[in-house]
Each structure stands twice: as structure tokens, then as C-alpha cells.
Amino acid sequence: MPHSSGPSASSPSCAMVDLFGRRVTYLRLSVTDRCDLRCVYCMAEDMTFLPRDQVLSIEELDLLAAAFIAAGVTKLRITGGEPLVRKGVMDLFAGLSRHLAAGRLKELTLTTNGTLLARHAEGLARAGVKRVNVSLDTLDAARFRTITRRGSLGVVMDGIRAALEAGLKVKLNAVALAGVTPDEVFDLIDFAHGHGMDLTFIETMPLGDVGVDRIDQYYPLDALRRLIETRLTLTDTTEGTGGPARYARVAETGWRLGFITPMSHSFCESCNRVRVSATGMLHTCLGQEDAFDLKTPLRAGTDGAALRATIAAAIRAKPRGHDFVIARNGTPALARHMSALGG
């Protein structure tokens, strides 16, 4: 595991402000495309994953993260696939913790499906992780099995319990699904807030081939919020965690609900995030098809100048916004004319 600060540690930082004045401080870094679940809104049941030689090594992921941190990123979220299935991922967390100790990084966190959280919760806490996001769309064991096509609700619950016992702050993420979320929304709120966890609802996004029609899954969060407000009192707040969620505090519980609405409300004007895939492709907007290859300059074996230049060029090219459209066949359609108009 490398313990230098990366290829850009001693050089001027990259320009992390885009042409629209947005400062990019948040990197979501995927360490694998693999997952041990096959959630119906995320993956097709029969997946073909990337050959391992196409995926960045743990050492390369560490160097890439260091380059972004030197350029001005202060929040780093490790994602997947399911990040905890990646061999060596805990070594990556241990190495990245040096940036927390040095004050270069304000937060190191991850999003997980929770299946391996019980095994790794204490190690994550030792590495300086303070909070994790856990995906949990239902509290019904049979429905959980159907949604994930193979998962066990009990295993995820054990993971959540272990994370809380390790001192990690847990936020639950629930994808809003027609025929599921309206039936369970109050149970989910009771469970989350009853255990001291915020809960964020997420609209389904038309990304990837999942083998089903997305229009049948989609449930707008405007409708969900109206349902919640038939029983609970919500007050909007400007509080945030650096991500795209808009939060409201529930008067009856004192805890928060988050709403991430890429379909019904654009949050592009305040976007401070970029994503890097496990293959080293930098995506500055999920709603656009443009991507920048970081793997080639990363592996060039130079002083890192090419990598820094590519990152800076990508930030300058970050688009104003996205516009998702769910087509009837479930495939993504990008209304680029809307994006050109600022949508």
C-alpha cells in the first residue's frame, strides 16, 4: 500500500472550479462494478462483470484519490457495485486515512448494501470513517429477497447493528419504488428514526440495463412526500451532507428525511460532485455521456502532470446539467436540448 500523498502532492493543485462557478469538492470513487446482490432497479439478473485487469488496482485507486485530494476534493465516498466485496478494500481505507490525519480530507465514507458491514464495521471506524450510507428499500424479508433477487434482510440488519455499535453514524437510503415504498414508508421512517438514523428517499434513475421496464418502477417523491405529510409534520431545512439530497426535519421524531429527485427536480445548479468508475473513467455528470480516461495518464508512470491536466480539463467541461427521461422500454433517453437550455 503506498503511503506517499500521490503524484500531485508537491505540485500546484488542479482547477476544481467549473465554467459555471461550481467548486468540485466531492468525489465518488467506485472500486468495483461487482455486487453480491442484483437489485431490480440497479442490475440485470445475469450480469457480466468487467475482467479484473480492466479495473484499477488498490494502489492505483489510492494514487487517483490522492490526486483529487491534492486538487481540492475534501469529501471522498467509496462506492461500487458493492465496495466491500472488493479484495483489498480495507487496505485502501487504511491508506486513505492518512489524508484525514493530515487534514487534507474532511470526510471519508462509503455507500454499501450492508451485506458485509458486520464484518468490516470496526475496521472502517479504525480507518477514520465516521458514517456510512446503507441501502434498505424494505423491512419485509420476502419483499427484500424479491427486490435484491438473492439477499437476506437479516444479514443487512446485522450489518446496521454492527455499524451503530462501532460508533458509525448510519444513514439509510431507500429507492422509491411503485408498489413498495408507499406501503412501507411509515414503517421505514419509524425504524430509521427510532434507531437514530436519517433516511433518504431516492427516485429511480434511468441508468443501465436492469432487465425490467423502469416506468413500472418509478414513484415520484412529490407524491411520496404528500403521503408522508398526511401523518407527519415536515419542515424544510438547509442542512446537508454535501450530496444532492434536500432535507426536511420531522417534528414528531426530531430526525431528518432526505429527498433525492433527479427525475422530478434538477439539483444541477449546486452540483459539486464527480464520479470515477472502477476502470478509471471520470464522469462529471451522470446525465451526460461524456467521460474522461484517467487510467491511461495514471499508468503513464510520469510525474502525474498528464493526470492533473486531464482532471482539470474534465472539470472545465462539466456540463450545466442533466435531463433524464424514462422511456417506455426502460432505457435511458437524454433530452440534450433541455440540457442546452439549462435544464
Tab-separated table of C-alpha atoms in Angstrom:
chain	number	residue	atom	x	y	z
A	1	MET	CA	0.000	0.000	0.000
A	2	PRO	CA	1.555	3.324	-0.980
A	3	HIS	CA	1.940	5.888	1.755
A	4	SER	CA	3.069	8.848	-0.285
A	5	SER	CA	0.489	11.549	-0.828
A	6	GLY	CA	0.215	10.732	-4.525
A	7	PRO	CA	1.544	12.009	-7.799
A	8	SER	CA	0.278	15.538	-7.336
A	9	ALA	CA	1.252	16.132	-3.739
A	10	SER	CA	4.047	18.619	-4.353
A	11	SER	CA	2.653	20.417	-7.379
A	12	PRO	CA	0.044	23.152	-7.869
A	13	SER	CA	-3.488	21.914	-7.443
A	14	CYS	CA	-5.836	21.389	-10.359
A	15	ALA	CA	-8.514	23.950	-11.098
A	16	MET	CA	-11.584	22.363	-9.492
A	17	VAL	CA	-13.997	25.150	-10.377
A	18	ASP	CA	-16.105	24.580	-13.486
A	19	LEU	CA	-17.209	27.146	-16.054
A	20	PHE	CA	-20.426	27.775	-14.094
A	21	GLY	CA	-18.615	28.683	-10.886
A	22	ARG	CA	-19.284	25.408	-9.091
A	23	ARG	CA	-16.391	24.215	-6.937
A	24	VAL	CA	-15.969	20.440	-7.094
A	25	THR	CA	-15.073	19.143	-3.639
A	26	TYR	CA	-16.783	15.743	-3.596
A	27	LEU	CA	-15.510	12.599	-5.324
A	28	ARG	CA	-17.422	9.349	-5.545
A	29	LEU	CA	-14.852	6.669	-6.336
A	30	SER	CA	-16.035	3.244	-7.468
A	31	VAL	CA	-13.690	0.412	-6.521
A	32	THR	CA	-15.585	-2.358	-8.328
A	33	ASP	CA	-18.510	-2.974	-10.641
A	34	ARG	CA	-19.282	-6.244	-8.832
A	35	CYS	CA	-22.049	-6.758	-6.311
A	36	ASP	CA	-23.362	-9.706	-4.334
A	37	LEU	CA	-26.967	-8.573	-4.896
A	38	ARG	CA	-28.976	-7.968	-8.082
A	39	CYS	CA	-31.431	-5.257	-7.097
A	40	VAL	CA	-34.184	-4.908	-9.671
A	41	TYR	CA	-33.617	-1.168	-10.167
A	42	CYS	CA	-29.832	-1.472	-10.406
A	43	MET	CA	-28.681	-4.604	-12.242
A	44	ALA	CA	-29.909	-7.281	-14.582
A	45	GLU	CA	-30.178	-10.711	-13.000
A	46	ASP	CA	-27.497	-12.191	-15.267
A	47	MET	CA	-24.577	-9.782	-15.126
A	48	THR	CA	-21.285	-9.933	-16.968
A	49	PHE	CA	-18.741	-8.061	-14.909
A	50	LEU	CA	-15.531	-6.440	-16.071
A	51	PRO	CA	-12.365	-8.516	-16.410
A	52	ARG	CA	-10.220	-7.826	-13.377
A	53	ASP	CA	-7.325	-6.478	-15.449
A	54	GLN	CA	-9.560	-3.623	-16.631
A	55	VAL	CA	-10.241	-2.481	-13.078
A	56	LEU	CA	-7.866	-0.160	-11.265
A	57	SER	CA	-5.681	-1.809	-8.653
A	58	ILE	CA	-5.911	-0.831	-4.986
A	59	GLU	CA	-2.627	1.063	-5.369
A	60	GLU	CA	-3.943	2.926	-8.422
A	61	LEU	CA	-7.164	3.807	-6.634
A	62	ASP	CA	-5.109	5.198	-3.774
A	63	LEU	CA	-2.970	7.317	-6.117
A	64	LEU	CA	-6.011	8.566	-8.000
A	65	ALA	CA	-7.767	9.574	-4.789
A	66	ALA	CA	-4.608	11.377	-3.669
A	67	ALA	CA	-4.530	13.372	-6.915
A	68	PHE	CA	-8.113	14.553	-6.417
A	69	ILE	CA	-7.493	15.394	-2.770
A	70	ALA	CA	-4.421	17.434	-3.714
A	71	ALA	CA	-6.590	19.217	-6.296
A	72	GLY	CA	-9.177	20.269	-3.722
A	73	VAL	CA	-11.533	17.364	-3.047
A	74	THR	CA	-12.428	17.295	0.655
A	75	LYS	CA	-15.066	14.565	0.704
A	76	LEU	CA	-14.424	11.079	-0.638
A	77	ARG	CA	-17.108	8.423	-0.873
A	78	ILE	CA	-16.139	4.875	-1.803
A	79	THR	CA	-18.772	3.128	-3.911
A	80	GLY	CA	-19.267	0.129	-6.185
A	81	GLY	CA	-21.018	-2.053	-7.188
A	82	GLU	CA	-20.734	-3.125	-3.618
A	83	PRO	CA	-17.409	-1.732	-2.381
A	84	LEU	CA	-16.933	-4.206	0.434
A	85	VAL	CA	-16.770	-7.172	-1.971
A	86	ARG	CA	-13.550	-5.739	-3.455
A	87	LYS	CA	-10.494	-7.660	-2.311
A	88	GLY	CA	-8.132	-5.317	-0.502
A	89	VAL	CA	-10.674	-2.561	0.032
A	90	MET	CA	-9.892	-2.328	3.738
A	91	ASP	CA	-6.237	-1.724	2.844
A	92	LEU	CA	-7.468	1.147	0.675
A	93	PHE	CA	-9.424	2.645	3.574
A	94	ALA	CA	-6.405	2.274	5.849
A	95	GLY	CA	-4.200	4.055	3.330
A	96	LEU	CA	-6.683	6.852	2.662
A	97	SER	CA	-6.942	7.551	6.371
A	98	ARG	CA	-3.591	9.397	6.131
A	99	HIS	CA	-5.393	12.225	4.349
A	100	LEU	CA	-7.816	12.530	7.253
A	101	ALA	CA	-4.944	12.601	9.748
A	102	ALA	CA	-3.181	15.304	7.739
A	103	GLY	CA	-6.341	17.421	7.451
A	104	ARG	CA	-6.380	17.262	3.669
A	105	LEU	CA	-9.617	15.260	3.651
A	106	LYS	CA	-12.607	16.236	5.766
A	107	GLU	CA	-14.653	13.090	5.293
A	108	LEU	CA	-14.084	9.519	4.129
A	109	THR	CA	-17.218	7.440	3.817
A	110	LEU	CA	-18.918	4.761	1.751
A	111	THR	CA	-22.225	3.559	0.405
A	112	THR	CA	-22.930	-0.130	0.964
A	113	ASN	CA	-25.731	-2.647	0.667
A	114	GLY	CA	-24.868	-3.792	4.183
A	115	THR	CA	-24.264	-7.471	3.453
A	116	LEU	CA	-20.619	-7.346	4.601
A	117	LEU	CA	-20.916	-4.453	7.013
A	118	ALA	CA	-20.958	-6.605	10.148
A	119	ARG	CA	-17.546	-7.993	9.169
A	120	HIS	CA	-15.946	-4.631	8.445
A	121	ALA	CA	-17.674	-2.039	10.647
A	122	GLU	CA	-14.943	-1.908	13.293
A	123	GLY	CA	-12.190	-1.730	10.675
A	124	LEU	CA	-13.940	1.139	8.941
A	125	ALA	CA	-14.189	3.014	12.215
A	126	ARG	CA	-10.469	2.467	12.872
A	127	ALA	CA	-9.710	3.917	9.434
A	128	GLY	CA	-11.467	7.157	10.342
A	129	VAL	CA	-14.798	6.541	8.657
A	130	LYS	CA	-17.433	8.366	10.697
A	131	ARG	CA	-20.585	7.500	8.786
A	132	VAL	CA	-21.898	5.144	6.147
A	133	ASN	CA	-24.913	5.044	3.881
A	134	VAL	CA	-26.755	1.729	3.817
A	135	SER	CA	-29.281	0.839	1.125
A	136	LEU	CA	-32.520	-0.506	2.601
A	137	ASP	CA	-35.672	-0.379	0.495
A	138	THR	CA	-37.958	-2.583	2.573
A	139	LEU	CA	-38.355	-4.075	6.048
A	140	ASP	CA	-40.198	-7.132	4.753
A	141	ALA	CA	-37.893	-10.157	4.401
A	142	ALA	CA	-39.769	-11.714	1.488
A	143	ARG	CA	-40.005	-8.417	-0.369
A	144	PHE	CA	-36.309	-7.775	0.310
A	145	ARG	CA	-35.478	-11.099	-1.293
A	146	THR	CA	-37.598	-10.200	-4.316
A	147	ILE	CA	-36.076	-6.736	-4.758
A	148	THR	CA	-32.481	-7.941	-4.359
A	149	ARG	CA	-33.131	-11.258	-6.131
A	150	ARG	CA	-30.926	-13.057	-3.597
A	151	GLY	CA	-30.353	-11.065	-0.414
A	152	SER	CA	-31.158	-11.682	3.243
A	153	LEU	CA	-32.737	-8.864	5.237
A	154	GLY	CA	-31.386	-10.338	8.471
A	155	VAL	CA	-27.788	-10.084	7.255
A	156	VAL	CA	-28.234	-6.399	6.416
A	157	MET	CA	-29.878	-5.734	9.768
A	158	ASP	CA	-26.878	-7.354	11.469
A	159	GLY	CA	-24.634	-5.024	9.473
A	160	ILE	CA	-26.577	-1.933	10.509
A	161	ARG	CA	-26.442	-3.037	14.135
A	162	ALA	CA	-22.682	-3.636	13.947
A	163	ALA	CA	-22.089	-0.224	12.367
A	164	LEU	CA	-24.022	1.547	15.111
A	165	GLU	CA	-22.193	-0.438	17.793
A	166	ALA	CA	-18.862	0.529	16.204
A	167	GLY	CA	-19.807	4.181	16.604
A	168	LEU	CA	-20.539	4.841	12.954
A	169	LYS	CA	-23.329	7.215	12.039
A	170	VAL	CA	-25.678	5.393	9.668
A	171	LYS	CA	-27.943	6.953	7.072
A	172	LEU	CA	-30.409	4.730	5.286
A	173	ASN	CA	-31.131	5.109	1.571
A	174	ALA	CA	-34.389	3.794	0.125
A	175	VAL	CA	-35.151	3.833	-3.586
A	176	ALA	CA	-38.761	4.886	-4.105
A	177	LEU	CA	-40.471	2.008	-5.894
A	178	ALA	CA	-44.074	1.917	-7.021
A	179	GLY	CA	-45.996	-0.777	-5.195
A	180	VAL	CA	-43.395	-0.965	-2.414
A	181	THR	CA	-42.471	2.358	-0.857
A	182	PRO	CA	-45.998	3.768	-0.388
A	183	ASP	CA	-46.900	0.653	1.593
A	184	GLU	CA	-43.867	0.828	3.881
A	185	VAL	CA	-42.911	4.476	4.110
A	186	PHE	CA	-44.085	4.972	7.693
A	187	ASP	CA	-42.507	1.711	8.863
A	188	LEU	CA	-39.217	2.773	7.283
A	189	ILE	CA	-39.382	6.166	8.985
A	190	ASP	CA	-40.205	4.577	12.353
A	191	PHE	CA	-37.309	2.132	12.034
A	192	ALA	CA	-34.749	4.689	10.926
A	193	HIS	CA	-35.647	7.464	13.320
A	194	GLY	CA	-36.275	5.038	16.157
A	195	HIS	CA	-32.627	3.938	15.874
A	196	GLY	CA	-31.163	7.420	15.435
A	197	MET	CA	-30.686	7.264	11.670
A	198	ASP	CA	-31.656	9.753	8.992
A	199	LEU	CA	-33.483	8.306	5.988
A	200	THR	CA	-33.202	9.447	2.390
A	201	PHE	CA	-35.578	8.505	-0.406
A	202	ILE	CA	-34.202	8.365	-3.945
A	203	GLU	CA	-36.063	8.462	-7.231
A	204	THR	CA	-35.107	5.718	-9.654
A	205	MET	CA	-32.763	6.891	-12.395
A	206	PRO	CA	-32.729	5.613	-15.999
A	207	LEU	CA	-29.166	4.321	-15.918
A	208	GLY	CA	-28.086	0.895	-17.124
A	209	ASP	CA	-29.901	-2.203	-18.318
A	210	VAL	CA	-31.751	-3.843	-15.454
A	211	GLY	CA	-33.949	-6.174	-17.486
A	212	VAL	CA	-37.242	-4.532	-16.481
A	213	ASP	CA	-39.321	-1.537	-17.550
A	214	ARG	CA	-38.304	1.441	-15.431
A	215	ILE	CA	-41.597	3.243	-15.941
A	216	ASP	CA	-43.202	0.500	-13.851
A	217	GLN	CA	-40.734	1.110	-11.010
A	218	TYR	CA	-40.869	4.886	-10.907
A	219	TYR	CA	-42.609	6.579	-7.996
A	220	PRO	CA	-42.219	10.385	-7.773
A	221	LEU	CA	-41.021	11.789	-4.488
A	222	ASP	CA	-43.529	14.645	-4.668
A	223	ALA	CA	-46.266	12.049	-4.270
A	224	LEU	CA	-44.336	10.280	-1.518
A	225	ARG	CA	-43.871	13.493	0.426
A	226	ARG	CA	-47.584	14.267	0.190
A	227	LEU	CA	-48.290	10.819	1.605
A	228	ILE	CA	-45.836	11.331	4.467
A	229	GLU	CA	-47.407	14.672	5.315
A	230	THR	CA	-50.782	13.047	5.892
A	231	ARG	CA	-49.365	11.840	9.222
A	232	LEU	CA	-46.152	13.713	9.928
A	233	THR	CA	-45.059	17.353	10.012
A	234	LEU	CA	-42.120	18.148	7.731
A	235	THR	CA	-40.131	21.372	7.853
A	236	ASP	CA	-37.623	22.015	5.095
A	237	THR	CA	-34.073	22.686	6.229
A	238	THR	CA	-30.928	23.961	4.552
A	239	GLU	CA	-28.877	21.310	6.332
A	240	GLY	CA	-26.976	18.943	4.080
A	241	THR	CA	-24.232	16.347	3.902
A	242	GLY	CA	-22.549	17.577	0.729
A	243	GLY	CA	-24.665	15.448	-1.564
A	244	PRO	CA	-27.751	16.109	-3.679
A	245	ALA	CA	-30.393	15.418	-1.029
A	246	ARG	CA	-32.843	18.110	0.093
A	247	TYR	CA	-33.706	17.572	3.753
A	248	ALA	CA	-36.779	18.082	5.893
A	249	ARG	CA	-36.953	17.585	9.639
A	250	VAL	CA	-39.812	15.540	11.061
A	251	ALA	CA	-41.340	17.349	14.035
A	252	GLU	CA	-42.689	14.162	15.586
A	253	THR	CA	-39.283	12.375	15.616
A	254	GLY	CA	-36.666	15.128	15.516
A	255	TRP	CA	-34.777	13.321	12.759
A	256	ARG	CA	-34.447	14.108	9.082
A	257	LEU	CA	-35.812	12.814	5.818
A	258	GLY	CA	-33.856	13.393	2.635
A	259	PHE	CA	-35.228	13.543	-0.885
A	260	ILE	CA	-33.044	12.999	-3.957
A	261	THR	CA	-35.038	13.873	-7.047
A	262	PRO	CA	-33.025	13.651	-10.269
A	263	MET	CA	-36.198	12.967	-12.237
A	264	SER	CA	-38.738	15.448	-10.879
A	265	HIS	CA	-36.407	18.256	-9.724
A	266	SER	CA	-32.959	19.061	-11.047
A	267	PHE	CA	-30.264	19.692	-8.446
A	268	CYS	CA	-27.643	20.556	-11.048
A	269	GLU	CA	-27.169	24.209	-10.139
A	270	SER	CA	-25.381	23.275	-6.915
A	271	CYS	CA	-23.643	20.109	-8.108
A	272	ASN	CA	-20.214	19.790	-6.511
A	273	ARG	CA	-19.638	16.120	-7.379
A	274	VAL	CA	-17.807	13.989	-9.872
A	275	ARG	CA	-17.559	10.223	-10.144
A	276	VAL	CA	-14.774	7.903	-11.189
A	277	SER	CA	-15.575	4.374	-12.300
A	278	ALA	CA	-13.594	1.315	-11.285
A	279	THR	CA	-11.952	1.432	-14.718
A	280	GLY	CA	-10.726	4.984	-14.186
A	281	MET	CA	-13.316	6.834	-16.275
A	282	LEU	CA	-14.171	10.251	-14.871
A	283	HIS	CA	-17.843	11.219	-15.210
A	284	THR	CA	-18.668	14.812	-14.386
A	285	CYS	CA	-22.421	14.285	-14.871
A	286	LEU	CA	-24.442	11.075	-14.759
A	287	GLY	CA	-26.962	12.560	-17.149
A	288	GLN	CA	-24.421	13.054	-19.916
A	289	GLU	CA	-22.444	10.510	-21.887
A	290	ASP	CA	-19.100	12.306	-21.797
A	291	ALA	CA	-16.287	10.612	-19.881
A	292	PHE	CA	-12.568	11.214	-19.412
A	293	ASP	CA	-9.989	8.443	-19.289
A	294	LEU	CA	-7.829	8.736	-16.158
A	295	LYS	CA	-6.396	5.229	-16.285
A	296	THR	CA	-4.058	5.973	-19.211
A	297	PRO	CA	-2.360	9.026	-17.653
A	298	LEU	CA	-2.390	7.302	-14.251
A	299	ARG	CA	-0.445	4.384	-15.680
A	300	ALA	CA	1.897	6.550	-17.736
A	301	GLY	CA	4.447	6.446	-14.949
A	302	THR	CA	5.325	10.129	-15.205
A	303	ASP	CA	5.269	12.837	-12.553
A	304	GLY	CA	1.459	12.995	-12.715
A	305	ALA	CA	1.242	16.102	-14.897
A	306	ALA	CA	-0.890	14.359	-17.523
A	307	LEU	CA	-3.283	13.080	-14.873
A	308	ARG	CA	-3.646	16.524	-13.320
A	309	ALA	CA	-4.221	18.070	-16.734
A	310	THR	CA	-6.918	15.541	-17.611
A	311	ILE	CA	-8.731	16.128	-14.326
A	312	ALA	CA	-8.586	19.903	-14.823
A	313	ALA	CA	-9.888	19.609	-18.403
A	314	ALA	CA	-12.750	17.409	-17.248
A	315	ILE	CA	-13.795	19.875	-14.561
A	316	ARG	CA	-13.795	22.705	-17.093
A	317	ALA	CA	-16.014	20.586	-19.361
A	318	LYS	CA	-18.528	19.725	-16.618
A	319	PRO	CA	-21.960	20.419	-18.172
A	320	ARG	CA	-24.532	22.791	-16.748
A	321	GLY	CA	-26.963	19.984	-16.025
A	322	HIS	CA	-28.743	16.798	-16.955
A	323	ASP	CA	-32.210	15.849	-18.064
A	324	PHE	CA	-33.324	12.278	-17.584
A	325	VAL	CA	-36.264	10.787	-19.418
A	326	ILE	CA	-37.566	7.290	-18.692
A	327	ALA	CA	-38.549	5.664	-21.958
A	328	ARG	CA	-41.295	3.056	-22.072
A	329	ASN	CA	-38.757	0.328	-22.853
A	330	GLY	CA	-36.822	1.183	-19.709
A	331	THR	CA	-33.722	2.536	-21.450
A	332	PRO	CA	-32.260	5.954	-20.714
A	333	ALA	CA	-33.038	8.794	-23.051
A	334	LEU	CA	-31.201	12.060	-22.638
A	335	ALA	CA	-33.049	15.173	-23.691
A	336	ARG	CA	-29.962	17.120	-24.632
A	337	HIS	CA	-31.922	20.070	-25.943
A	338	MET	CA	-33.177	20.593	-22.394
A	339	SER	CA	-29.635	20.484	-21.057
A	340	ALA	CA	-28.571	23.041	-23.626
A	341	LEU	CA	-31.320	25.300	-22.347
A	342	GLY	CA	-30.133	24.893	-18.780
A	343	GLY	CA	-32.432	22.043	-17.755
